[in-house]
Coordinates of C-alpha atoms and ligand atoms in Angstrom, one line a residue:
M319 CA 0.4 -0.1 -0.1
I320 CA 1.9 3.3 -1.0
D321 CA -1.5 5.4 -1.7
D322 CA -1.4 7.3 0.8
N323 CA 2.1 8.9 1.3
Y324 CA 3.4 8.5 -2.7
P325 CA 2.0 11.6 -4.0
E326 CA 3.5 13.9 -0.8
L327 CA 6.5 11.8 -1.4
L328 CA 6.9 12.8 -5.2
D329 CA 5.8 16.4 -4.4
Y330 CA 8.9 16.7 -2.5
I331 CA 11.2 14.7 -4.3
K332 CA 10.7 17.1 -7.8
T333 CA 11.6 19.8 -5.5
L334 CA 15.6 18.4 -4.7
K335 CA 18.1 19.3 -6.6
V336 CA 20.1 16.4 -8.2
I337 CA 23.5 15.7 -8.4
D338 CA 23.4 13.4 -12.0
T339 CA 26.0 10.6 -11.8
H340 CA 26.4 9.3 -15.4
E341 CA 26.1 11.0 -18.8
H342 CA 27.0 10.5 -21.9
L343 CA 25.7 13.7 -23.6
P344 CA 27.6 16.0 -26.0
C345 CA 30.1 17.6 -24.5
K346 CA 29.3 21.3 -25.5
E347 CA 25.5 22.1 -27.0
E348 CA 26.9 22.9 -30.2
Q349 CA 28.3 19.7 -30.3
R350 CA 25.0 17.6 -30.3
I351 CA 23.8 16.3 -34.3
Y352 CA 21.5 18.7 -36.1
E353 CA 20.9 16.9 -38.6
T354 CA 17.9 14.8 -36.9
D355 CA 14.7 14.1 -36.5
V356 CA 12.5 12.9 -33.4
I357 CA 12.8 9.5 -34.4
K358 CA 16.6 9.6 -35.1
E359 CA 17.0 10.7 -31.6
F360 CA 14.7 9.1 -29.6
L361 CA 16.2 5.5 -31.2
S362 CA 20.0 6.3 -31.0
H363 CA 20.0 4.1 -28.0
Y364 CA 17.9 2.0 -25.7
L365 CA 14.8 1.9 -27.4
D366 CA 16.1 1.1 -30.7
R367 CA 17.0 -2.4 -29.1
D368 CA 13.9 -3.2 -27.6
F369 CA 12.5 -2.8 -30.9
V370 CA 15.2 -5.0 -32.3
S371 CA 14.7 -7.5 -29.5
S372 CA 10.9 -7.6 -30.5
G373 CA 11.7 -8.3 -34.0
L374 CA 12.3 -5.6 -36.0
Q375 CA 15.1 -6.4 -38.3
A376 CA 18.6 -4.7 -37.5
K377 CA 18.7 -3.9 -41.2
K378 CA 15.7 -2.0 -41.3
L379 CA 16.6 -0.4 -37.8
R380 CA 19.9 1.0 -39.4
K381 CA 17.2 2.2 -42.7
I382 CA 15.2 4.5 -40.0
I383 CA 18.4 6.0 -38.5
N384 CA 20.7 6.4 -41.3
E385 CA 19.0 7.5 -44.1
K386 CA 16.3 10.9 -44.9
I387 CA 12.8 10.0 -45.3
P388 CA 9.8 11.1 -43.7
V389 CA 9.0 10.7 -39.9
N390 CA 5.6 9.0 -41.0
Q391 CA 7.4 6.2 -43.2
K392 CA 9.7 5.7 -40.3
W393 CA 7.0 5.3 -38.2
S394 CA 5.1 3.0 -40.0
I395 CA 8.0 0.5 -39.6
L396 CA 7.9 0.7 -36.2
K397 CA 4.3 0.9 -35.4
P398 CA 4.1 -2.8 -35.0
Y399 CA 6.7 -3.5 -32.6
W400 CA 5.8 -0.2 -31.0
K401 CA 2.9 -2.0 -29.2
N402 CA 5.5 -4.5 -27.3
V403 CA 7.9 -2.0 -26.0
K404 CA 6.1 0.5 -24.6
Y405 CA 5.7 -0.7 -21.6
T406 CA 9.5 -1.3 -20.9
G407 CA 11.2 1.2 -18.9
Y408 CA 12.6 2.8 -22.4
G409 CA 9.6 2.7 -23.7
R410 CA 8.0 4.6 -20.6
S411 CA 10.9 7.2 -20.6
V412 CA 10.4 8.1 -23.8
S413 CA 6.5 8.3 -23.6
I414 CA 6.7 10.4 -20.8
I415 CA 9.1 12.8 -23.1
A416 CA 6.5 13.0 -25.4
K417 CA 3.7 13.9 -23.4
E418 CA 5.7 16.3 -20.8
L419 CA 8.0 18.0 -22.7
Y420 CA 6.3 18.3 -26.0
G421 CA 2.5 17.7 -24.7
I422 CA 1.7 14.5 -27.1
D423 CA -0.4 12.2 -25.0
N424 CA -0.1 9.2 -27.4
I425 CA 2.7 8.4 -29.9
S426 CA 0.9 7.3 -32.7
S427 CA 0.6 7.7 -36.8
D428 CA -1.4 10.8 -36.0
T429 CA 1.1 12.2 -33.9
I430 CA 4.4 11.6 -35.0
E431 CA 4.8 14.5 -37.5
Q432 CA 3.0 16.7 -34.9
L433 CA 5.9 15.7 -32.1
N434 CA 8.5 16.0 -34.9
S435 CA 8.0 19.3 -35.5
R436 CA 8.0 20.6 -31.6
F437 CA 10.9 18.5 -31.4
L438 CA 13.0 20.0 -34.5
E439 CA 12.2 23.6 -32.8
T440 CA 14.1 22.6 -29.7
L441 CA 17.3 22.2 -31.6
R442 CA 18.5 25.5 -30.5
P443 CA 21.0 26.8 -28.0
G444 CA 19.6 26.7 -24.6
H445 CA 17.6 23.7 -24.8
F446 CA 20.4 21.8 -23.1
K447 CA 20.3 24.2 -19.8
K448 CA 16.5 24.4 -20.1
I449 CA 16.2 20.5 -19.3
L450 CA 19.4 20.1 -17.0
K451 CA 19.1 23.3 -14.9
D452 CA 15.6 24.8 -15.5
L453 CA 13.2 21.5 -15.5
C454 CA 15.9 19.0 -13.6
K455 CA 17.2 21.2 -11.2
I456 CA 20.7 19.4 -11.9
E457 CA 23.6 20.8 -10.0
T458 CA 25.8 18.8 -12.1
C459 CA 25.7 16.1 -14.7
L460 CA 28.9 13.9 -14.0
L461 CA 29.9 13.3 -18.1
C462 CA 31.8 10.7 -20.0
V463 CA 34.9 12.3 -22.1
E464 CA 37.0 9.7 -23.9
T465 CA 40.0 12.2 -24.4
I466 CA 41.0 15.1 -22.2
D467 CA 41.8 17.8 -24.9
I468 CA 38.9 18.5 -26.6
D469 CA 38.8 22.3 -27.2
Y470 CA 41.2 22.8 -24.8
D471 CA 41.8 26.9 -24.3
P472 CA 44.3 27.4 -21.6
V473 CA 43.1 30.9 -20.9
E474 CA 39.8 29.9 -20.3
E475 CA 40.5 26.5 -18.4
R476 CA 37.1 25.9 -17.0
S477 CA 36.0 25.3 -20.7
A478 CA 38.7 22.9 -21.2
V479 CA 37.3 19.5 -21.6
C480 CA 33.5 20.0 -21.1
D481 CA 30.8 22.7 -20.9
R482 CA 31.4 23.0 -17.0
E483 CA 28.2 24.7 -16.4
L484 CA 26.3 21.6 -17.2
F485 CA 28.9 19.1 -16.4
S486 CA 31.8 17.5 -14.4
P487 CA 34.6 15.3 -16.4
V488 CA 35.2 11.6 -16.0
Y489 CA 37.5 10.1 -17.3
M490 CA 37.4 7.2 -19.5
I491 CA 40.7 4.5 -18.7
T492 CA 39.3 1.9 -21.3
D493 CA 41.9 2.6 -24.1
L494 CA 44.7 3.0 -21.5
V495 CA 43.6 -1.1 -19.9
Y496 CA 42.4 -2.4 -23.7
P497 CA 43.9 -0.8 -26.5
Y498 CA 43.6 -2.8 -29.7
L499 CA 44.5 -0.1 -32.5
W500 CA 47.5 1.5 -33.2
S501 CA 45.4 4.8 -33.1
H502 CA 44.6 4.0 -29.3
F503 CA 48.0 4.0 -29.0
E504 CA 49.0 6.9 -31.1
R505 CA 46.3 9.2 -29.3
I506 CA 47.9 7.8 -25.4
E507 CA 51.0 8.8 -27.0
E508 CA 49.8 12.8 -28.0
E509 CA 48.3 13.2 -24.5
S510 CA 50.8 12.2 -22.4
G511 CA 54.0 13.5 -24.3
V512 CA 55.2 10.2 -23.7
R513 CA 56.4 7.8 -27.0
I514 CA 56.0 4.7 -26.8
T515 CA 58.6 2.5 -27.4
S516 CA 58.7 -0.2 -24.5
F517 CA 56.5 -1.7 -21.5
S518 CA 58.4 1.0 -19.2
R519 CA 57.1 3.9 -21.4
Y520 CA 53.3 2.7 -21.7
C521 CA 53.3 2.7 -18.2
E522 CA 54.9 5.9 -17.7
A523 CA 52.5 7.2 -20.4
V524 CA 49.5 5.9 -18.7
E525 CA 50.5 7.8 -15.2
A526 CA 51.1 11.1 -17.2
V527 CA 47.6 10.7 -18.6
I528 CA 46.0 10.6 -15.5
E529 CA 47.9 13.2 -14.2
K530 CA 46.9 15.5 -17.3
A531 CA 43.2 14.3 -16.9
Y532 CA 43.1 15.5 -12.8
S533 CA 44.8 18.7 -13.7
Y534 CA 42.0 19.3 -15.8
G535 CA 39.6 19.0 -13.4
V536 CA 38.0 15.1 -14.1
V537 CA 36.4 14.1 -10.7
A538 CA 36.4 10.7 -11.8
L539 CA 38.1 7.9 -13.6
K540 CA 35.8 5.5 -15.4
N541 CA 36.0 1.6 -16.4
Y542 CA 33.2 -0.1 -19.0
L543 CA 35.1 -3.1 -19.8
A544 CA 32.7 -5.4 -18.9
Y545 CA 31.2 -5.0 -22.3
H546 CA 34.2 -6.4 -23.9
R547 CA 35.6 -8.9 -21.1
T548 CA 35.1 -9.6 -17.5
L549 CA 35.4 -8.1 -14.6
K550 CA 37.9 -10.8 -12.8
Y551 CA 41.3 -8.6 -13.3
R552 CA 43.9 -11.0 -11.5
R553 CA 46.9 -10.1 -10.2
V554 CA 50.0 -11.1 -13.0
S555 CA 53.4 -10.5 -13.4
R556 CA 55.0 -7.5 -15.0
C557 CA 57.2 -10.2 -16.9
A558 CA 53.8 -11.4 -18.6
A559 CA 52.0 -8.5 -19.0
E560 CA 55.3 -7.1 -20.9
E561 CA 55.6 -10.1 -23.0
Q562 CA 51.8 -9.8 -24.7
F563 CA 52.8 -5.8 -24.6
N564 CA 55.6 -6.6 -26.7
E565 CA 53.1 -8.3 -29.6
I566 CA 51.6 -4.8 -30.4
F567 CA 55.0 -4.0 -32.6
K568 CA 54.2 -6.6 -34.9
T569 CA 51.8 -4.9 -36.5
K570 CA 53.5 -1.6 -36.3
H571 CA 54.7 -1.5 -39.9
I572 CA 50.7 -2.2 -41.3
P573 CA 50.2 1.3 -43.4
D574 CA 48.0 3.3 -42.1
W575 CA 45.5 3.4 -45.0
H576 CA 44.4 0.1 -43.4
V577 CA 43.1 -1.1 -39.9
R578 CA 45.9 -1.6 -37.9
Y579 CA 45.3 -3.6 -35.0
A580 CA 47.3 -3.8 -32.2
A581 CA 45.6 -6.1 -29.4
S582 CA 47.4 -6.9 -26.5
G583 CA 46.3 -9.9 -24.0
K584 CA 44.5 -10.6 -21.0
D585 CA 47.7 -10.9 -18.6
F586 CA 48.2 -7.1 -20.2
Q587 CA 44.9 -5.5 -19.6
D588 CA 44.9 -7.3 -15.6
Y589 CA 48.1 -5.8 -15.3
I590 CA 47.2 -2.2 -16.0
F591 CA 44.1 -2.4 -14.6
H592 CA 46.1 -2.8 -11.7
F593 CA 48.6 -0.3 -12.3
I594 CA 46.0 2.1 -12.7
L595 CA 44.3 1.2 -9.0
D596 CA 47.6 1.4 -7.4
I597 CA 47.6 5.3 -8.6
A598 CA 44.5 6.0 -7.8
N599 CA 44.9 4.5 -4.2
K600 CA 47.9 6.5 -3.6
K601 CA 46.3 9.3 -4.7
N602 CA 42.6 8.3 -2.8
L603 CA 40.8 8.5 -6.6
I604 CA 37.2 7.8 -7.4
L605 CA 36.7 4.8 -9.8
Q606 CA 33.4 4.5 -11.7
I607 CA 32.9 0.7 -12.8
H608 CA 30.3 -0.7 -15.4
S609 CA 28.5 -3.7 -14.1
G610 CA 25.3 -5.8 -14.9
I611 CA 23.5 -5.6 -18.0
Q612 CA 25.2 -4.5 -21.5
E613 CA 23.8 -1.8 -23.8
G614 CA 23.1 -3.7 -27.2
N615 CA 21.2 -7.0 -28.5
G616 CA 23.3 -9.5 -27.0
N617 CA 26.7 -9.9 -24.9
I618 CA 28.0 -12.5 -22.1
L619 CA 26.0 -10.9 -19.1
S620 CA 28.2 -13.4 -16.2
N621 CA 31.4 -11.6 -17.1
T622 CA 29.7 -8.2 -15.5
N623 CA 28.7 -9.6 -12.1
P624 CA 30.5 -7.2 -9.5
V625 CA 31.1 -10.0 -7.3
L626 CA 34.2 -10.6 -9.5
L627 CA 35.4 -7.3 -8.6
S628 CA 35.9 -8.6 -4.8
N629 CA 39.4 -8.6 -5.2
L630 CA 40.1 -5.1 -6.2
F631 CA 37.3 -3.7 -3.3
L632 CA 39.7 -5.8 -1.0
E633 CA 43.6 -5.3 -2.4
Y634 CA 42.6 -1.4 -2.9
P635 CA 40.5 -0.2 0.3
D636 CA 41.7 3.9 -0.2
V637 CA 40.1 3.8 -3.5
T638 CA 36.5 4.7 -3.5
F639 CA 34.6 2.3 -6.4
D640 CA 31.2 3.9 -7.7
V641 CA 30.0 0.5 -9.3
F642 CA 27.1 1.3 -11.7
H643 CA 23.6 0.3 -12.6
M644 CA 23.2 -1.5 -9.2
G645 CA 24.9 -4.5 -10.9
Y646 CA 21.5 -5.3 -12.2
P647 CA 20.6 -8.2 -12.2
Y648 CA 23.0 -8.7 -9.4
Q649 CA 21.3 -6.3 -7.2
N650 CA 21.3 -8.3 -4.4
E651 CA 24.8 -9.0 -4.4
M652 CA 25.7 -5.5 -5.4
A653 CA 23.6 -5.5 -1.7
V654 CA 26.2 -7.9 0.2
L655 CA 29.0 -5.5 -1.6
A656 CA 28.1 -2.5 -0.2
K657 CA 27.0 -3.4 2.7
N658 CA 30.8 -5.3 3.8
F659 CA 33.2 -3.1 1.9
P660 CA 33.4 0.8 3.4
N661 CA 35.1 1.6 -0.2
V662 CA 31.9 -0.1 -2.4
F663 CA 29.1 2.5 -3.3
I664 CA 26.0 1.8 -5.3
D665 CA 24.9 3.9 -8.2
M666 CA 21.7 3.7 -9.8
C667 CA 22.5 5.3 -13.4
W668 CA 20.5 3.8 -15.8
T669 CA 18.8 1.5 -13.7
H670 CA 15.5 3.4 -13.4
I671 CA 14.9 2.7 -17.0
V672 CA 16.2 -0.7 -17.5
S673 CA 14.0 -1.8 -15.1
P674 CA 11.7 0.7 -12.7
N675 CA 10.1 -2.7 -10.7
A676 CA 14.0 -3.6 -9.9
S677 CA 14.5 -0.4 -8.8
I678 CA 11.8 -0.1 -6.7
N679 CA 12.6 -3.4 -5.1
A680 CA 16.1 -3.0 -5.0
L681 CA 16.0 0.1 -3.1
L682 CA 13.3 -1.5 -0.5
E683 CA 15.8 -4.3 0.2
W684 CA 18.8 -2.1 0.6
I685 CA 17.5 0.1 3.1
D686 CA 17.0 -2.5 5.4
T687 CA 20.6 -3.7 4.3
V688 CA 22.9 -0.9 3.7
P689 CA 24.1 2.2 4.8
V690 CA 22.1 4.9 2.9
N691 CA 24.8 7.4 2.7
K692 CA 26.2 4.6 0.1
I693 CA 23.8 4.9 -2.5
S694 CA 23.3 7.5 -5.4
A695 CA 19.6 7.7 -7.0
F696 CA 20.4 8.8 -10.3
G697 CA 22.2 8.9 -13.6
G698 CA 20.5 9.4 -16.8
D699 CA 22.9 7.6 -18.8
Y700 CA 21.7 9.2 -21.9
M701 CA 23.3 10.1 -25.3
F702 CA 20.6 12.5 -26.0
I703 CA 19.3 15.6 -23.5
D704 CA 15.3 15.0 -23.6
G705 CA 16.1 11.1 -22.5
V706 CA 17.7 12.5 -19.2
Y707 CA 14.5 14.5 -18.3
G708 CA 12.2 11.2 -18.9
H709 CA 14.8 9.2 -16.9
L710 CA 14.6 11.4 -14.0
R711 CA 10.6 11.5 -14.0
L712 CA 10.9 7.8 -13.8
A713 CA 13.7 7.9 -11.0
Q714 CA 11.8 10.3 -8.9
A715 CA 8.4 8.0 -9.1
N716 CA 10.5 5.0 -8.4
I717 CA 12.3 6.1 -5.1
S718 CA 8.9 7.8 -4.1
K719 CA 7.6 4.5 -4.6
S720 CA 10.1 2.6 -2.1
L721 CA 10.0 5.4 0.2
A722 CA 6.2 5.4 0.6
I723 CA 6.2 1.5 1.1
K724 CA 8.8 2.0 4.2
V725 CA 6.7 4.9 5.9
N726 CA 3.5 2.8 5.4
D727 CA 5.1 0.0 7.1
G728 CA 6.3 1.9 9.8
L729 CA 9.9 1.5 9.2
L730 CA 10.1 5.5 8.8
C731 CA 8.5 8.9 9.3
M732 CA 7.6 11.0 6.5
D733 CA 10.4 13.5 7.4
E734 CA 13.3 10.4 7.3
A735 CA 11.7 9.1 4.1
K736 CA 12.1 13.0 2.7
N737 CA 15.7 13.8 4.6
I738 CA 16.7 10.1 2.8
A739 CA 15.6 11.2 -0.6
K740 CA 17.4 14.4 -0.3
M741 CA 20.5 11.9 0.5
L742 CA 19.9 9.7 -2.6
F743 CA 19.2 12.1 -5.0
Y744 CA 21.9 14.9 -3.8
D745 CA 24.2 14.9 -0.8
N746 CA 25.6 11.4 -1.1
P747 CA 26.7 12.2 -4.9
K748 CA 27.9 15.3 -3.7
N749 CA 29.8 13.9 -1.1
I750 CA 30.9 10.8 -2.5
F751 CA 32.4 12.4 -5.6
R752 CA 33.5 15.4 -3.3
L753 CA 32.4 18.1 -5.6
Ligands
ZN155 ZN1 26.8 4.8 -19.9

């Protein structure tokens, strides 16, 4: 029974300021894609995968995304599948956007053109601020950046990397741990200023890149390699790692008009991630790490169980591990990890649209098991701006439902529930990321 307290909590939660723990938006509004329409934009990720999962051929989806055809024609291809996908979190997020941002109650053949023309009107400067600041009350979004040299202006240092009015940069270390093209090594050389001629020089370059990232105001490092490999990072000898590293030079002669692979093996990756964690431990850095469900149609889910990270949690006690996506569907394992390890924190980024119901239930479980200062409620994890709005509205509803149940059960009074909500959306991420 949540009826009595839910509306009061939801009203209160909608007034709260938010720290958004994770986004993939363009670093600056002017870098968004302007050659678009509402369908291309809303299917840039997530919901497109539900369409494919429900039977839409990937080839047809690519046609919708890549070709310039009228939106009503695109909709006629999508329509048979919309009735299957509209109830998922991804579908619901898009319906919320259509309704609350564009005044369209029901996406259909009759409304798709109107939705598109209203959407196109928002492709002008100021829409990012309107969504993030005015409507979502987001103080800052932690934004993933691939490189630290984007538009760097030494005079206007605050604008380095991304728009600092909206974002706080998080540096992706994926290419450092898992470089597989010569272009990756060349970028690392460029960012570090170190010529990579040996394994020792490579380690030197990695350290220099991390130092440079922090000098530009990065607030955390991020590893999303659970898309590519297991989260189990073994301790391996420097010798084994160096042997695998040396393999990369076998392809150095391949001409640059050809794809130039420079693959290195798992021992190398394991060693380099431990090497980075050692730096992070020495400097008390924060590491955001992907666990659980991978975006896309098909991957190896068992690679992503956060339990596989236990050796790292034990061996690097001074690193703050912000573990993503509540480990879904391993959210019970996540509870035990966050309960037992002082350096492990639960991040609900992406989760409210992956499964609204699992998010509600997980929070019910965690309030019973995990200290409440260890959970962050929201990270939009979207590549398109309106998605952040749809996701936040779902997150606010989900957290309100969980807390309303706890109030009705007599575990919390209303004031305590409101205080926990403020911790989850604002105080906790502010403290965890030292903002
Ligand atoms: Zn993400």
